[in-house]
Coordinates of N, CA and C in Angstrom, one line a residue:
M1263 N 0.8 -1.1 0.2 CA -0.2 0.1 -0.1 C 0.9 1.2 0.0
K1264 N 0.7 2.2 -1.0 CA 1.4 3.3 -1.0 C 0.6 4.6 -0.7
L1265 N 1.0 5.3 0.4 CA 0.3 6.5 0.8 C 1.2 7.7 0.4
R1266 N 0.4 8.5 -0.2 CA 1.1 9.7 -0.7 C 0.0 11.1 -0.7
A1267 N 0.4 12.1 -0.9 CA -0.5 13.3 -1.1 C -1.2 13.3 -2.3
E1268 N -2.3 13.7 -2.5 CA -3.2 13.4 -3.7 C -2.4 14.5 -4.6
R1269 N -2.5 14.0 -5.8 CA -1.8 14.5 -7.2 C -2.9 15.2 -8.1
E1270 N -2.4 16.1 -8.9 CA -3.3 16.5 -9.7 C -4.0 15.6 -10.7
G1271 N -5.4 15.9 -10.8 CA -5.7 15.0 -12.0 C -6.5 13.8 -11.2
E1272 N -6.5 13.7 -10.1 CA -7.1 12.5 -9.2 C -8.5 12.9 -8.3
A1273 N -8.8 14.0 -8.7 CA -10.0 14.6 -8.0 C -11.3 13.9 -8.2
A1274 N -11.5 13.2 -9.4 CA -12.7 12.4 -9.9 C -12.3 11.0 -9.3
A1275 N -11.2 10.5 -9.3 CA -11.2 9.2 -8.6 C -11.3 9.4 -7.2
I1276 N -11.0 10.4 -6.6 CA -11.3 10.7 -5.0 C -12.6 10.8 -4.8
H1277 N -13.4 11.4 -5.7 CA -14.9 11.7 -5.6 C -15.5 10.5 -5.8
A1278 N -15.2 9.5 -6.8 CA -15.7 8.5 -7.1 C -15.5 7.3 -5.7
L1279 N -14.4 7.3 -5.3 CA -13.9 6.6 -4.0 C -15.2 7.1 -2.8
L1280 N -15.1 8.2 -2.6 CA -15.9 8.8 -1.3 C -17.5 8.4 -1.5
Q1281 N -17.6 8.5 -2.7 CA -19.2 8.3 -2.9 C -19.5 6.7 -2.8
A1282 N -18.5 5.9 -2.8 CA -18.6 4.3 -2.7 C -18.6 4.2 -1.2
C1283 N -18.0 5.1 -0.4 CA -17.6 4.7 0.8 C -18.6 5.1 2.0
F1284 N -19.6 6.1 1.5 CA -20.7 6.6 2.3 C -22.1 6.4 1.5
P1285 N -23.1 6.4 2.4 CA -24.4 6.0 2.0 C -25.0 7.5 1.2
T1286 N -24.5 8.7 1.3 CA -24.8 9.7 0.2 C -23.5 10.1 -0.3
S1287 N -23.8 11.2 -1.2 CA -22.6 11.9 -1.7 C -22.1 12.9 -1.0
T1288 N -22.5 13.3 0.2 CA -22.1 14.6 1.0 C -20.6 14.4 1.2
E1289 N -19.9 13.4 1.7 CA -18.5 13.5 2.0 C -17.7 14.0 0.6
A1290 N -18.2 13.3 -0.6 CA -17.4 13.5 -1.8 C -17.7 14.9 -2.2
D1291 N -19.0 15.6 -2.2 CA -19.3 16.7 -2.5 C -18.6 17.8 -1.6
L1292 N -18.3 17.4 -0.3 CA -17.7 18.5 0.5 C -16.1 18.4 -0.1
V1293 N -15.4 17.4 0.0 CA -14.0 17.6 -0.5 C -14.1 18.0 -2.0
T1294 N -14.8 18.0 -2.6 CA -14.8 18.7 -4.0 C -15.2 20.4 -3.8
A1295 N -15.8 20.4 -2.9 CA -16.3 22.2 -2.2 C -15.0 22.8 -2.0
L1296 N -14.4 21.8 -0.8 CA -13.1 22.4 0.0 C -11.8 22.4 -1.2
R1297 N -11.6 21.5 -1.9 CA -10.8 21.8 -3.1 C -11.0 23.0 -3.8
A1298 N -12.1 23.2 -4.4 CA -12.6 24.2 -5.4 C -12.2 25.8 -4.5
S1299 N -12.5 25.8 -3.4 CA -12.2 26.9 -2.5 C -10.8 27.3 -2.1
G1300 N -9.9 26.2 -2.2 CA -8.5 26.3 -1.7 C -8.6 25.8 -0.2
R1301 N -9.4 25.2 0.5 CA -9.3 24.9 1.7 C -9.3 23.5 2.2
L1302 N -9.0 22.7 1.1 CA -8.5 21.2 1.6 C -7.1 21.2 1.6
A1303 N -6.7 21.5 2.9 CA -5.5 21.9 3.3 C -4.4 20.6 3.1
L1304 N -4.9 19.4 3.6 CA -4.0 18.2 3.2 C -5.1 17.2 2.6
S1305 N -4.7 16.5 1.6 CA -5.6 15.4 1.1 C -4.5 14.3 0.8
W1306 N -4.5 13.0 1.3 CA -3.8 12.1 1.2 C -4.5 10.8 0.6
V1307 N -3.9 10.0 -0.1 CA -4.6 8.7 -0.6 C -3.7 7.6 -0.3
A1308 N -4.3 6.4 -0.3 CA -3.6 5.1 -0.4 C -4.1 4.5 -1.7
G1309 N -2.8 4.2 -2.2 CA -2.9 3.5 -3.7 C -2.6 2.0 -3.8
A1310 N -3.4 1.3 -4.5 CA -3.0 -0.1 -4.6 C -3.0 -0.4 -6.1
D1311 N -2.7 -1.7 -6.5 CA -2.8 -2.0 -7.9 C -4.1 -1.5 -8.5
E1312 N -5.2 -1.4 -7.8 CA -6.5 -1.1 -8.3 C -6.9 0.4 -8.4
G1313 N -6.0 1.0 -8.1 CA -6.0 2.4 -8.0 C -6.3 2.9 -6.5
I1314 N -6.9 4.0 -6.3 CA -7.0 4.9 -5.2 C -8.0 4.0 -4.4
V1315 N -7.7 3.6 -3.1 CA -8.6 2.9 -2.2 C -8.7 3.4 -0.9
G1316 N -8.4 4.8 -0.7 CA -8.6 5.2 0.3 C -8.2 6.7 0.4
H1317 N -8.8 7.6 1.3 CA -8.5 8.9 1.1 C -8.8 9.6 2.6
I1318 N -7.9 10.5 2.9 CA -8.4 11.4 4.0 C -7.9 12.9 3.9
G1319 N -8.7 13.8 4.3 CA -8.8 15.4 4.1 C -8.7 15.9 5.3
F1320 N -8.0 17.0 5.2 CA -8.0 18.1 6.6 C -8.3 19.4 5.8
S1321 N -9.0 20.2 6.7 CA -9.5 21.7 6.4 C -9.2 22.5 7.6
P1322 N -8.8 23.6 7.1 CA -8.6 24.6 8.5 C -9.8 25.0 9.3
V1323 N -9.5 24.9 10.8 CA -10.5 25.0 11.4 C -10.0 26.4 12.6
R1324 N -10.7 26.9 13.2 CA -10.3 28.1 14.1 C -11.3 28.1 15.4
T1325 N -10.7 28.5 16.5 CA -11.6 28.6 17.6 C -12.4 30.2 17.4
T1326 N -13.2 30.5 18.3 CA -13.9 31.7 18.6 C -12.7 32.7 18.6
A1327 N -11.8 32.4 19.7 CA -10.7 33.2 20.0 C -9.5 33.3 18.7
G1328 N -9.8 32.7 17.7 CA -8.7 32.9 16.4 C -7.8 31.7 16.4
Q1329 N -7.6 31.1 17.4 CA -6.7 29.7 17.4 C -7.0 29.0 16.2
K1330 N -5.6 28.6 15.3 CA -6.0 27.9 14.4 C -5.4 26.7 14.3
G1331 N -6.0 25.6 13.7 CA -5.9 24.1 13.7 C -6.5 23.4 12.4
L1332 N -6.6 22.3 12.3 CA -7.1 21.4 11.2 C -8.3 20.5 11.6
G1333 N -9.0 20.4 10.7 CA -10.2 19.6 11.2 C -10.1 18.2 10.0
L1334 N -9.8 17.0 10.8 CA -9.7 15.8 9.8 C -11.2 15.2 9.3
A1335 N -11.4 15.4 8.2 CA -12.6 15.1 7.7 C -12.7 15.0 6.1
P1336 N -13.1 14.3 5.5 CA -13.4 12.8 6.0 C -12.2 11.7 5.7
L1337 N -12.6 10.7 6.1 CA -11.7 9.2 6.0 C -12.4 8.2 5.3
G1338 N -12.1 8.0 4.4 CA -12.9 6.8 3.5 C -11.9 5.7 2.9
V1339 N -12.1 4.7 3.0 CA -11.6 3.4 2.6 C -12.7 2.6 1.9
A1340 N -12.3 2.2 0.7 CA -13.1 1.5 -0.2 C -13.7 0.2 0.2
P1341 N -14.9 0.0 0.3 CA -15.5 -1.1 1.0 C -14.8 -2.4 0.8
K1342 N -14.3 -2.8 0.0 CA -13.6 -4.2 -0.3 C -12.4 -4.2 0.4
Q1343 N -11.9 -2.8 0.6 CA -10.4 -2.8 1.2 C -10.5 -2.6 2.9
R1344 N -11.6 -2.6 3.4 CA -11.8 -2.4 4.9 C -11.2 -3.5 5.7
R1345 N -10.9 -3.1 7.1 CA -10.3 -4.1 7.9 C -8.9 -4.5 7.7
Q1346 N -8.2 -3.6 6.9 CA -6.8 -4.0 6.5 C -5.7 -3.0 7.1
G1347 N -6.3 -2.3 8.1 CA -5.2 -1.1 8.5 C -5.3 0.2 7.5
I1348 N -5.8 0.3 6.4 CA -5.7 1.4 5.4 C -6.0 2.7 6.2
G1349 N -7.0 2.6 6.8 CA -7.5 3.8 7.4 C -6.6 4.4 8.6
S1350 N -6.1 3.4 9.3 CA -5.3 3.9 10.3 C -3.9 4.3 9.7
Q1351 N -3.6 3.7 8.7 CA -2.2 4.3 8.0 C -2.6 5.7 7.3
L1352 N -3.8 5.9 6.9 CA -3.7 7.3 6.4 C -4.0 8.1 7.7
V1353 N -4.5 7.9 8.6 CA -4.7 8.9 9.6 C -3.2 9.1 10.2
R1354 N -2.6 8.1 10.5 CA -1.1 8.5 10.8 C -0.2 9.4 9.9
A1355 N -0.4 8.9 8.5 CA 0.3 9.7 7.5 C -0.2 11.3 7.6
G1356 N -1.6 11.3 7.6 CA -2.3 12.7 7.6 C -1.7 13.5 8.7
L1357 N -1.5 12.8 9.9 CA -1.4 13.7 11.2 C 0.0 14.1 11.1
A1358 N 1.0 13.0 10.6 CA 2.5 13.5 10.4 C 2.6 14.6 9.5
A1359 N 1.8 14.5 8.3 CA 1.9 15.5 7.3 C 1.4 16.9 8.0
A1360 N 0.4 16.8 9.0 CA -0.1 18.1 9.6 C 1.0 18.6 10.6
Q1361 N 1.2 17.8 11.3 CA 2.6 18.3 12.1 C 3.6 18.8 11.3
E1362 N 4.0 18.1 10.4 CA 5.1 18.8 9.5 C 4.8 20.2 8.9
A1363 N 3.7 20.4 8.7 CA 2.9 21.5 8.0 C 3.1 22.6 9.3
G1364 N 3.6 22.4 10.6 CA 3.1 23.3 11.6 C 1.9 23.4 12.3
C1365 N 0.8 22.6 11.8 CA -0.3 22.4 12.6 C -0.1 22.0 14.2
R1366 N -0.6 22.8 15.1 CA -0.4 22.4 16.5 C -1.6 21.4 17.0
W1367 N -2.8 21.5 16.6 CA -3.9 20.6 16.9 C -4.8 20.4 15.9
V1368 N -5.5 19.2 16.0 CA -6.5 18.5 15.1 C -7.7 18.4 15.7
V1369 N -9.0 18.4 15.2 CA -10.1 18.1 15.6 C -10.6 17.2 14.5
V1370 N -11.6 16.2 15.2 CA -12.2 15.2 14.6 C -13.5 14.9 14.9
L1371 N -14.5 14.6 14.3 CA -15.8 14.4 14.6 C -16.1 12.8 14.2
G1372 N -16.0 11.9 15.0 CA -16.0 10.6 14.7 C -16.1 9.5 16.0
D1373 N -16.0 8.4 16.0 CA -16.0 7.4 16.6 C -14.9 7.5 17.6
P1374 N -15.0 7.8 18.9 CA -14.1 7.8 19.9 C -13.4 6.5 20.2
G1375 N -14.2 5.4 19.9 CA -13.4 3.8 19.9 C -12.4 3.9 19.0
Y1376 N -12.6 4.3 17.7 CA -11.5 4.4 16.7 C -10.4 5.5 16.8
Y1377 N -10.8 6.6 17.2 CA -9.9 7.8 17.0 C -9.2 8.1 18.6
S1378 N -9.5 7.3 19.3 CA -8.8 7.3 20.6 C -7.4 6.7 20.4
R1379 N -7.3 5.6 19.4 CA -6.0 5.0 19.5 C -4.9 5.7 18.5
F1380 N -5.5 6.9 18.1 CA -4.3 7.9 17.6 C -4.0 9.1 18.7
G1381 N -4.8 8.9 19.6 CA -4.4 10.2 20.8 C -5.6 11.0 21.1
F1382 N -6.5 11.2 20.1 CA -7.7 11.8 20.1 C -8.2 11.5 21.5
Q1383 N -8.6 12.7 22.2 CA -9.4 12.9 23.4 C -10.8 13.6 23.3
P1384 N -11.9 13.6 23.9 CA -13.0 14.5 23.9 C -12.5 15.8 23.9
A1385 N -13.0 16.7 23.2 CA -12.3 18.0 23.0 C -13.0 18.9 23.9
R1386 N -14.3 18.5 24.5 CA -15.0 19.4 25.8 C -13.9 19.2 27.1
A1387 N -13.4 18.1 27.3 CA -12.4 18.0 28.3 C -11.4 19.2 28.2
C1388 N -11.2 19.8 26.9 CA -10.1 20.9 26.8 C -10.8 22.1 26.7
G1389 N -12.1 22.1 26.8 CA -12.8 23.4 26.7 C -13.1 23.8 25.3
L1390 N -13.2 23.0 24.5 CA -13.9 23.0 23.1 C -15.0 22.4 22.8
S1391 N -16.0 23.3 21.9 CA -17.0 22.4 21.7 C -17.2 22.8 19.9
D1392 N -18.1 22.2 19.2 CA -18.5 22.2 18.1 C -19.8 22.7 17.7
A1393 N -20.5 23.3 16.7 CA -21.7 23.6 16.2 C -22.9 22.5 16.2
Y1394 N -22.2 21.4 16.0 CA -23.0 20.3 16.0 C -23.6 19.4 17.2
G1395 N -23.1 20.0 18.4 CA -23.6 19.2 19.3 C -23.1 17.7 19.6
S1396 N -21.9 17.5 19.1 CA -21.6 16.1 19.1 C -20.8 15.3 20.3
G1397 N -21.0 16.0 21.3 CA -20.6 15.4 22.6 C -19.3 14.8 22.4
E1398 N -18.9 13.4 22.8 CA -17.9 12.5 23.2 C -17.1 12.5 21.7
A1399 N -18.4 12.4 20.5 CA -17.6 12.2 19.2 C -16.7 13.3 18.8
F1400 N -16.8 14.6 19.4 CA -15.9 15.6 19.0 C -14.7 15.6 19.7
Q1401 N -13.4 15.3 19.1 CA -12.3 15.2 19.7 C -11.2 15.9 19.1
L1402 N -10.1 16.0 20.0 CA -9.1 16.8 19.8 C -7.6 16.0 19.9
L1403 N -6.7 16.3 19.1 CA -5.2 15.6 19.4 C -4.3 16.9 19.2
V1404 N -3.5 17.0 20.3 CA -2.8 18.1 20.4 C -1.5 17.7 19.8
L1405 N -0.8 18.2 18.9 CA 0.3 17.6 17.9 C 1.7 18.0 18.6
E1406 N 1.7 19.2 19.3 CA 2.9 19.6 20.1 C 2.6 20.0 21.3
P1407 N 3.7 19.8 22.2 CA 3.6 20.2 23.6 C 3.0 22.0 23.5
G1408 N 2.0 22.3 24.4 CA 1.6 23.8 24.4 C 0.9 24.0 23.3
G1409 N 0.6 23.3 22.5 CA -0.2 23.3 21.2 C -1.9 23.4 21.6
L1410 N -2.2 23.2 22.8 CA -3.8 23.3 23.1 C -4.2 24.7 22.7
P1411 N -5.1 24.7 22.1 CA -6.0 26.2 21.8 C -6.1 26.9 23.4
A1412 N -5.8 28.1 23.5 CA -6.0 28.7 24.4 C -7.2 29.2 24.6
G1413 N -8.0 29.4 25.7 CA -9.2 29.9 25.7 C -10.4 29.0 25.5
G1414 N -10.0 28.2 24.9 CA -11.1 26.9 24.5 C -12.3 27.6 23.6
G1415 N -13.3 27.3 23.8 CA -14.6 27.7 23.0 C -15.0 26.9 21.9
R1416 N -15.8 27.7 21.1 CA -16.2 26.8 19.8 C -15.3 26.7 18.7
V1417 N -15.2 25.7 18.0 CA -14.4 25.5 16.8 C -15.2 25.7 15.5
H1418 N -14.8 26.4 14.7 CA -15.4 26.7 13.5 C -14.9 25.8 12.3
Y1419 N -15.9 25.4 11.7 CA -15.2 24.6 10.4 C -15.3 25.6 9.2
A1420 N -14.5 25.5 8.2 CA -14.6 25.9 6.9 C -16.2 26.0 6.4
P1421 N -16.4 27.3 5.7 CA -17.5 27.7 5.7 C -18.5 26.6 4.6
E1422 N -17.7 25.6 3.9 CA -18.0 24.6 2.9 C -18.8 23.7 3.8
F1423 N -18.7 23.3 5.0 CA -19.3 22.2 5.8 C -20.7 22.6 6.3
A1424 N -21.0 24.1 6.2 CA -22.4 24.5 6.2 C -23.4 24.0 5.2
Q1425 N -22.6 23.9 4.1 CA -23.6 23.6 2.9 C -24.1 22.3 2.8
F1426 N -23.5 21.3 3.6 CA -23.5 20.0 3.9 C -24.0 19.4 5.2
S1427 N -24.3 20.3 6.2 CA -24.7 20.1 7.4 C -26.4 20.0 7.6

């Protein structure tokens, strides 16, 4: 399995993959909108002989106080390729790329049982909330010591998320 940043010309393949991964086209359309606006900050794929079989995207987020981080969304793996560790590899590679790019913290709205293995913890324990009332599913990972967003508050996603919520 080869993990790498998305390359030019792969948007259609990523869109098709995400459509196959989720019950609606929301996630695929979100990634397309983020890419079009220039707010798809990180986009990584997992490639195999059959083409792109996984994708992870990150977009900018900020707290009410103006602290900037990244939001992980979405993560998708082709249905026939699941339970092989591809999603975990993509999360680790994406987080490493985020840290390398200077990101101090990342949030995700997802299964705490899954994302806690990467070090995510409930964001509300750190004083952060989201606009969706997600409770324990809204999680935070601090990527560097002292990177916790000061002052807590609400985390605001890129405006494209409002189109699909």
